[in-house]
PDB file of C-alpha atoms in Angstrom:
ATOM      1  CA  UNK A 601     -13.340 -12.929  12.664  1.00 81.00           C
ATOM      2  CA  UNK A 602     -10.579 -15.070  10.881  1.00 93.00           C
ATOM      3  CA  UNK A 603      -8.693 -13.241   8.291  1.00 96.00           C
ATOM      4  CA  UNK A 604      -8.401 -15.393   4.953  1.00 97.00           C
ATOM      5  CA  UNK A 605      -4.760 -15.290   3.405  1.00 97.00           C
ATOM      6  CA  UNK A 606      -3.459 -16.093   0.285  1.00 97.00           C
ATOM      7  CA  UNK A 607       0.367 -16.554  -0.189  1.00 97.00           C
ATOM      8  CA  UNK A 608       1.700 -15.776  -3.713  1.00 96.00           C
ATOM      9  CA  UNK A 609       5.318 -16.592  -3.979  1.00 94.00           C
ATOM     10  CA  UNK A 610       7.366 -18.497  -6.514  1.00 92.00           C
ATOM     11  CA  UNK A 611       9.503 -19.565  -3.536  1.00 92.00           C
ATOM     12  CA  UNK A 612       8.253 -22.427  -1.832  1.00 93.00           C
ATOM     13  CA  UNK A 613      10.079 -22.162   1.231  1.00 92.00           C
ATOM     14  CA  UNK A 614       9.242 -18.499   1.839  1.00 90.00           C
ATOM     15  CA  UNK A 615       5.786 -19.367   1.670  1.00 93.00           C
ATOM     16  CA  UNK A 616       6.237 -22.447   4.204  1.00 94.00           C
ATOM     17  CA  UNK A 617       7.802 -19.619   6.485  1.00 92.00           C
ATOM     18  CA  UNK A 618       4.961 -17.283   6.245  1.00 93.00           C
ATOM     19  CA  UNK A 619       2.277 -19.897   6.666  1.00 95.00           C
ATOM     20  CA  UNK A 620       3.840 -21.187   9.740  1.00 95.00           C
ATOM     21  CA  UNK A 621       4.104 -17.796  11.179  1.00 94.00           C
ATOM     22  CA  UNK A 622       0.204 -17.151  10.014  1.00 95.00           C
ATOM     23  CA  UNK A 623      -0.916 -20.435  11.048  1.00 92.00           C
ATOM     24  CA  UNK A 624       0.022 -19.835  14.915  1.00 94.00           C
ATOM     25  CA  UNK A 625      -2.090 -16.391  14.819  1.00 95.00           C
ATOM     26  CA  UNK A 626      -5.996 -17.429  16.184  1.00 95.00           C
ATOM     27  CA  UNK A 627      -7.378 -14.489  13.953  1.00 96.00           C
ATOM     28  CA  UNK A 628      -5.707 -15.794  10.752  1.00 96.00           C
ATOM     29  CA  UNK A 629      -5.689 -18.580   8.254  1.00 96.00           C
ATOM     30  CA  UNK A 630      -3.753 -19.543   5.174  1.00 96.00           C
ATOM     31  CA  UNK A 631      -6.867 -20.779   2.938  1.00 96.00           C
ATOM     32  CA  UNK A 632      -4.660 -20.796  -0.584  1.00 96.00           C
ATOM     33  CA  UNK A 633      -1.287 -20.631  -1.974  1.00 96.00           C
ATOM     34  CA  UNK A 634       0.060 -20.061  -5.702  1.00 96.00           C
ATOM     35  CA  UNK A 635       3.494 -19.954  -7.426  1.00 94.00           C
ATOM     36  CA  UNK A 636       2.859 -17.271  -9.859  1.00 94.00           C
ATOM     37  CA  UNK A 637       0.474 -14.666 -10.934  1.00 93.00           C
ATOM     38  CA  UNK A 638      -1.574 -16.768 -13.245  1.00 94.00           C
ATOM     39  CA  UNK A 639      -2.088 -19.413 -10.905  1.00 95.00           C
ATOM     40  CA  UNK A 640      -3.030 -16.906  -8.214  1.00 95.00           C
ATOM     41  CA  UNK A 641      -5.910 -15.406 -10.542  1.00 95.00           C
ATOM     42  CA  UNK A 642      -7.153 -19.043 -10.973  1.00 95.00           C
ATOM     43  CA  UNK A 643      -6.966 -19.651  -7.518  1.00 95.00           C
ATOM     44  CA  UNK A 644      -8.969 -16.571  -6.759  1.00 95.00           C
ATOM     45  CA  UNK A 645     -11.843 -17.444  -9.059  1.00 93.00           C
ATOM     46  CA  UNK A 646     -12.978 -20.206  -6.719  1.00 93.00           C
ATOM     47  CA  UNK A 647     -11.679 -19.176  -3.365  1.00 94.00           C
ATOM     48  CA  UNK A 648     -12.788 -16.828  -0.682  1.00 94.00           C
ATOM     49  CA  UNK A 649      -9.658 -14.449   0.345  1.00 96.00           C
ATOM     50  CA  UNK A 650      -9.477 -11.379   2.436  1.00 96.00           C
ATOM     51  CA  UNK A 651      -5.578 -10.606   2.155  1.00 96.00           C
ATOM     52  CA  UNK A 652      -3.078 -11.366  -0.373  1.00 97.00           C
ATOM     53  CA  UNK A 653       0.464 -11.442   0.144  1.00 95.00           C
ATOM     54  CA  UNK A 654       1.946 -10.956  -3.296  1.00 93.00           C
ATOM     55  CA  UNK A 655       5.461 -11.434  -4.106  1.00 90.00           C
ATOM     56  CA  UNK A 656       6.682  -8.810  -7.072  1.00 86.00           C
ATOM     57  CA  UNK A 657       9.123 -11.115  -9.195  1.00 84.00           C
ATOM     58  CA  UNK A 658       7.502 -14.049 -10.604  1.00 87.00           C
ATOM     59  CA  UNK A 659       7.595 -16.024 -13.625  1.00 85.00           C
ATOM     60  CA  UNK A 660       4.619 -16.318 -15.878  1.00 89.00           C
ATOM     61  CA  UNK A 661       3.125 -12.879 -14.737  1.00 89.00           C
ATOM     62  CA  UNK A 662       4.843 -10.793 -12.005  1.00 87.00           C
ATOM     63  CA  UNK A 663       3.121  -9.554  -8.864  1.00 87.00           C
ATOM     64  CA  UNK A 664       2.315  -5.943 -10.292  1.00 87.00           C
ATOM     65  CA  UNK A 665      -0.127  -7.117 -13.073  1.00 91.00           C
ATOM     66  CA  UNK A 666      -1.268  -9.731 -11.293  1.00 93.00           C
ATOM     67  CA  UNK A 667      -2.370  -7.167  -8.349  1.00 92.00           C
ATOM     68  CA  UNK A 668      -3.680  -4.849 -11.080  1.00 91.00           C
ATOM     69  CA  UNK A 669      -6.129  -7.480 -12.469  1.00 94.00           C
ATOM     70  CA  UNK A 670      -7.162  -8.595  -8.961  1.00 94.00           C
ATOM     71  CA  UNK A 671      -7.970  -4.969  -7.989  1.00 90.00           C
ATOM     72  CA  UNK A 672     -10.017  -4.745 -11.081  1.00 88.00           C
ATOM     73  CA  UNK A 673     -12.477  -7.252 -10.077  1.00 87.00           C
ATOM     74  CA  UNK A 674     -15.421  -6.377  -7.776  1.00 85.00           C
ATOM     75  CA  UNK A 675     -15.021  -6.777  -4.194  1.00 86.00           C
ATOM     76  CA  UNK A 676     -11.457  -7.579  -4.621  1.00 91.00           C
ATOM     77  CA  UNK A 677      -9.426  -9.183  -1.560  1.00 94.00           C
ATOM     78  CA  UNK A 678      -6.430  -6.608  -0.140  1.00 93.00           C
ATOM     79  CA  UNK A 679      -3.087  -6.894  -1.757  1.00 93.00           C
ATOM     80  CA  UNK A 680      -0.211  -6.253   0.524  1.00 92.00           C
ATOM     81  CA  UNK A 681       2.893  -6.771  -1.876  1.00 88.00           C
ATOM     82  CA  UNK A 682       6.181  -7.953  -0.521  1.00 85.00           C
ATOM     83  CA  UNK A 683       9.432  -7.074  -1.914  1.00 79.00           C
ATOM     84  CA  UNK A 684      12.907  -7.861  -1.470  1.00 75.00           C
ATOM     85  CA  UNK A 685      14.682  -4.726  -1.534  1.00 63.00           C
ATOM     86  CA  UNK A 686      13.166  -1.231  -0.496  1.00 55.00           C
ATOM     87  CA  UNK A 687      14.211   0.306  -3.708  1.00 53.00           C
ATOM     88  CA  UNK A 688      12.416  -2.467  -5.857  1.00 57.00           C
ATOM     89  CA  UNK A 689      11.524  -0.412  -9.078  1.00 63.00           C
ATOM     90  CA  UNK A 690       8.327  -2.802  -8.704  1.00 66.00           C
ATOM     91  CA  UNK A 691       6.575  -1.383  -5.616  1.00 68.00           C
ATOM     92  CA  UNK A 692       5.771   1.955  -6.562  1.00 69.00           C
ATOM     93  CA  UNK A 693       4.022   0.333  -9.901  1.00 76.00           C
ATOM     94  CA  UNK A 694       2.304  -1.954  -7.591  1.00 77.00           C
ATOM     95  CA  UNK A 695       0.910   0.644  -5.115  1.00 76.00           C
ATOM     96  CA  UNK A 696      -0.300   2.223  -8.446  1.00 78.00           C
ATOM     97  CA  UNK A 697      -2.125  -0.977  -9.661  1.00 82.00           C
ATOM     98  CA  UNK A 698      -4.283  -0.729  -6.332  1.00 84.00           C
ATOM     99  CA  UNK A 699      -2.165  -2.921  -3.768  1.00 87.00           C
ATOM    100  CA  UNK A 700      -2.959  -1.413  -0.011  1.00 85.00           C
ATOM    101  CA  UNK A 701       0.776  -1.444   0.755  1.00 81.00           C
ATOM    102  CA  UNK A 702       3.921  -3.118   0.597  1.00 80.00           C
ATOM    103  CA  UNK A 703       6.433  -4.923   3.180  1.00 81.00           C
ATOM    104  CA  UNK A 704       9.829  -6.177   2.970  1.00 80.00           C
ATOM    105  CA  UNK A 705      10.038  -9.932   3.285  1.00 82.00           C
ATOM    106  CA  UNK A 706      12.759  -9.947   5.938  1.00 83.00           C
ATOM    107  CA  UNK A 707      10.382  -7.888   8.237  1.00 82.00           C
ATOM    108  CA  UNK A 708       9.727  -8.656  11.654  1.00 86.00           C
ATOM    109  CA  UNK A 709       6.873 -11.690  12.079  1.00 89.00           C
ATOM    110  CA  UNK A 710       5.380  -9.213  14.398  1.00 88.00           C
ATOM    111  CA  UNK A 711       5.255  -6.111  11.943  1.00 85.00           C
ATOM    112  CA  UNK A 712       4.065  -8.540   9.144  1.00 88.00           C
ATOM    113  CA  UNK A 713       1.108  -9.599  10.994  1.00 91.00           C
ATOM    114  CA  UNK A 714      -0.057  -6.295  12.184  1.00 88.00           C
ATOM    115  CA  UNK A 715       0.412  -5.211   8.381  1.00 87.00           C
ATOM    116  CA  UNK A 716      -2.060  -8.028   7.208  1.00 92.00           C
ATOM    117  CA  UNK A 717      -4.418  -7.161  10.335  1.00 90.00           C
ATOM    118  CA  UNK A 718      -4.304  -3.131   8.931  1.00 84.00           C
ATOM    119  CA  UNK A 719      -4.940  -3.834   5.583  1.00 86.00           C
ATOM    120  CA  UNK A 720      -7.839  -6.202   6.355  1.00 88.00           C
ATOM    121  CA  UNK A 721      -9.492  -3.529   8.456  1.00 82.00           C
ATOM    122  CA  UNK A 722      -9.506  -0.810   5.564  1.00 77.00           C
ATOM    123  CA  UNK A 723      -6.390   0.731   6.379  1.00 71.00           C
ATOM    124  CA  UNK A 724      -2.593   1.160   4.391  1.00 68.00           C
ATOM    125  CA  UNK A 725       0.479   0.316   4.726  1.00 69.00           C
ATOM    126  CA  UNK A 726       3.347   2.155   3.805  1.00 65.00           C
ATOM    127  CA  UNK A 727       6.478   2.156   5.697  1.00 58.00           C
ATOM    128  CA  UNK A 728       7.513   5.792   6.004  1.00 54.00           C
ATOM    129  CA  UNK A 729      11.188   5.252   5.492  1.00 55.00           C
ATOM    130  CA  UNK A 730      11.121   2.890   2.705  1.00 58.00           C
ATOM    131  CA  UNK A 731       8.327   5.197   0.892  1.00 59.00           C
ATOM    132  CA  UNK A 732      10.907   7.920   0.863  1.00 58.00           C
ATOM    133  CA  UNK A 733      13.715   5.939  -0.705  1.00 60.00           C
ATOM    134  CA  UNK A 734      11.524   4.399  -3.166  1.00 59.00           C
ATOM    135  CA  UNK A 735       9.993   7.482  -4.198  1.00 59.00           C
ATOM    136  CA  UNK A 736      13.860   9.293  -4.413  1.00 61.00           C
ATOM    137  CA  UNK A 737      13.950   6.989  -6.900  1.00 59.00           C
ATOM    138  CA  UNK A 738      11.704   8.294  -8.929  1.00 55.00           C
ATOM    139  CA  UNK A 739      12.151  11.867  -8.463  1.00 52.00           C
ATOM    140  CA  UNK A 740      13.201  12.679 -12.171  1.00 52.00           C
ATOM    141  CA  UNK A 741       9.683  11.095 -13.107  1.00 51.00           C
ATOM    142  CA  UNK A 742       8.019  13.478 -10.465  1.00 48.00           C
ATOM    143  CA  UNK A 743       7.394  17.434 -10.879  1.00 44.00           C
ATOM    144  CA  UNK A 744      10.170  19.803 -10.514  1.00 44.00           C
ATOM    145  CA  UNK A 745      10.554  21.585  -6.861  1.00 41.00           C
ATOM    146  CA  UNK A 746       8.903  24.839  -8.305  1.00 43.00           C
ATOM    147  CA  UNK A 747       5.871  23.214 -10.075  1.00 46.00           C
ATOM    148  CA  UNK A 748       2.566  23.696  -8.552  1.00 48.00           C
ATOM    149  CA  UNK A 749       0.276  20.461  -7.958  1.00 46.00           C
ATOM    150  CA  UNK A 750      -1.679  20.121 -10.965  1.00 54.00           C
ATOM    151  CA  UNK A 751      -4.378  17.980  -9.775  1.00 64.00           C
ATOM    152  CA  UNK A 752      -7.230  20.358 -10.246  1.00 73.00           C
ATOM    153  CA  UNK A 753      -9.125  18.575  -7.206  1.00 74.00           C
ATOM    154  CA  UNK A 754      -6.823  19.193  -4.732  1.00 85.00           C
ATOM    155  CA  UNK A 755      -8.083  22.867  -4.987  1.00 86.00           C
ATOM    156  CA  UNK A 756     -10.859  21.470  -3.196  1.00 88.00           C
ATOM    157  CA  UNK A 757      -9.323  20.706   0.075  1.00 91.00           C
ATOM    158  CA  UNK A 758      -9.128  22.962   2.665  1.00 93.00           C
ATOM    159  CA  UNK A 759      -6.010  24.238   4.176  1.00 92.00           C
ATOM    160  CA  UNK A 760      -6.190  21.810   7.174  1.00 94.00           C
ATOM    161  CA  UNK A 761      -6.823  18.881   4.477  1.00 93.00           C
ATOM    162  CA  UNK A 762      -3.760  19.867   2.492  1.00 92.00           C
ATOM    163  CA  UNK A 763      -1.393  19.641   6.019  1.00 92.00           C
ATOM    164  CA  UNK A 764      -3.162  16.303   6.701  1.00 93.00           C
ATOM    165  CA  UNK A 765      -2.450  14.762   3.203  1.00 92.00           C
ATOM    166  CA  UNK A 766       1.080  15.912   3.257  1.00 89.00           C
ATOM    167  CA  UNK A 767       1.621  14.223   6.360  1.00 89.00           C
ATOM    168  CA  UNK A 768      -0.338  11.292   5.543  1.00 85.00           C
ATOM    169  CA  UNK A 769       1.886  11.050   2.371  1.00 81.00           C
ATOM    170  CA  UNK A 770       5.169  10.966   4.595  1.00 79.00           C
ATOM    171  CA  UNK A 771       4.094   8.181   6.155  1.00 74.00           C
ATOM    172  CA  UNK A 772       2.414   9.257   9.542  1.00 79.00           C
ATOM    173  CA  UNK A 773      -0.136   7.445  11.227  1.00 79.00           C
ATOM    174  CA  UNK A 774      -3.151   9.167  12.503  1.00 84.00           C
ATOM    175  CA  UNK A 775      -2.077   8.999  15.852  1.00 86.00           C
ATOM    176  CA  UNK A 776       1.304  10.740  14.732  1.00 88.00           C
ATOM    177  CA  UNK A 777      -0.540  13.536  12.704  1.00 91.00           C
ATOM    178  CA  UNK A 778      -3.022  14.305  15.699  1.00 92.00           C
ATOM    179  CA  UNK A 779       0.255  14.739  18.075  1.00 94.00           C
ATOM    180  CA  UNK A 780       2.028  16.824  15.149  1.00 93.00           C
ATOM    181  CA  UNK A 781      -1.098  19.086  14.599  1.00 94.00           C
ATOM    182  CA  UNK A 782      -2.282  19.106  17.983  1.00 94.00           C
ATOM    183  CA  UNK A 783      -5.983  17.520  17.110  1.00 93.00           C
ATOM    184  CA  UNK A 784      -7.673  14.546  18.246  1.00 93.00           C
ATOM    185  CA  UNK A 785      -6.934  11.309  16.256  1.00 89.00           C
ATOM    186  CA  UNK A 786     -10.892  11.144  15.976  1.00 92.00           C
ATOM    187  CA  UNK A 787     -10.330  14.790  14.329  1.00 94.00           C
ATOM    188  CA  UNK A 788      -7.630  13.485  12.027  1.00 92.00           C
ATOM    189  CA  UNK A 789      -9.494  10.096  10.934  1.00 90.00           C
ATOM    190  CA  UNK A 790     -12.612  12.847   9.664  1.00 93.00           C
ATOM    191  CA  UNK A 791     -10.100  14.585   7.635  1.00 94.00           C
ATOM    192  CA  UNK A 792      -8.810  11.703   6.197  1.00 91.00           C
ATOM    193  CA  UNK A 793     -11.976  10.796   5.334  1.00 90.00           C
ATOM    194  CA  UNK A 794     -13.069  13.988   3.691  1.00 93.00           C
ATOM    195  CA  UNK A 795      -9.739  13.785   1.948  1.00 92.00           C
ATOM    196  CA  UNK A 796     -10.581  10.299   0.277  1.00 89.00           C
ATOM    197  CA  UNK A 797     -13.972  11.415  -0.621  1.00 90.00           C
ATOM    198  CA  UNK A 798     -12.909  14.634  -2.374  1.00 91.00           C
ATOM    199  CA  UNK A 799     -10.146  13.263  -4.487  1.00 89.00           C
ATOM    200  CA  UNK A 800     -12.178  10.052  -5.257  1.00 85.00           C
ATOM    201  CA  UNK A 801      -9.500   7.947  -3.806  1.00 83.00           C
ATOM    202  CA  UNK A 802      -9.531   4.284  -2.212  1.00 78.00           C
ATOM    203  CA  UNK A 803      -7.393   4.658   0.841  1.00 77.00           C
ATOM    204  CA  UNK A 804      -4.038   6.244   2.065  1.00 78.00           C
ATOM    205  CA  UNK A 805      -1.788   4.450  -0.408  1.00 76.00           C
ATOM    206  CA  UNK A 806      -3.561   6.095  -3.297  1.00 80.00           C
ATOM    207  CA  UNK A 807      -3.214   9.617  -1.106  1.00 83.00           C
ATOM    208  CA  UNK A 808       0.573   8.922  -0.882  1.00 79.00           C
ATOM    209  CA  UNK A 809       0.836   8.417  -4.588  1.00 77.00           C
ATOM    210  CA  UNK A 810      -1.253  11.101  -5.632  1.00 83.00           C
ATOM    211  CA  UNK A 811       0.708  13.526  -3.652  1.00 83.00           C
ATOM    212  CA  UNK A 812       4.161  12.530  -4.774  1.00 75.00           C
ATOM    213  CA  UNK A 813       2.675  12.675  -8.599  1.00 76.00           C
ATOM    214  CA  UNK A 814       1.104  16.147  -8.349  1.00 79.00           C
ATOM    215  CA  UNK A 815       4.115  17.675  -6.439  1.00 75.00           C
ATOM    216  CA  UNK A 816       2.398  18.182  -2.931  1.00 78.00           C
ATOM    217  CA  UNK A 817       4.867  16.420  -1.687  1.00 73.00           C
ATOM    218  CA  UNK A 818       8.450  16.050  -3.189  1.00 64.00           C
ATOM    219  CA  UNK A 819      10.627  12.911  -2.966  1.00 53.00           C
ATOM    220  CA  UNK A 820      13.026  13.372  -0.015  1.00 49.00           C
ATOM    221  CA  UNK A 821      11.477  16.386   1.423  1.00 47.00           C
ATOM    222  CA  UNK A 822       8.414  17.878   2.409  1.00 46.00           C
ATOM    223  CA  UNK A 823       5.239  19.382   1.065  1.00 46.00           C
TER     224      UNK A 823
END
């Protein structure tokens, strides 16, 4: 199955570079491009897309608002935000707007391709080191150290599910969580599925955002 990708960036040279990388893949096709958020929304009305590579800083309509509008549509494509800096203040807003993850623009091609395949398959891409640095920056807006998580739905989780949620929020993959907790990967996947269902979340990215917002996990530290 071919993954239909759309490139949204106001820099033509960057789009050209990404297009060349993706064109060499047998399972990917660049089906559309746009130079800003407004153009992206217009193109998506008439073009079927699976994954959108979305720049953040663009004229007319930035990537965060474009992501919010795209993700509010029925059956939207997945959005993978591309940022120039790993401390881009817009990245966290992009995740809250519905993006399935974010990557740095200078990411090695192999990692970018893996990220596109991951979000297309329904997973989320949140690089642990980048996430921690990003959330450290937002620490003043997050609950204080002694504050208990305020999200009542968290009370529905079992102790094991809370453990798994904390590790997901720290950016660990299912395989890494399985090794850490001495569980099978299938068991971890089941726990993650239950967490999403109980908390009404769409994917792992939303787990990360909620864990930090509620204080279950603290910026720069552990739960």
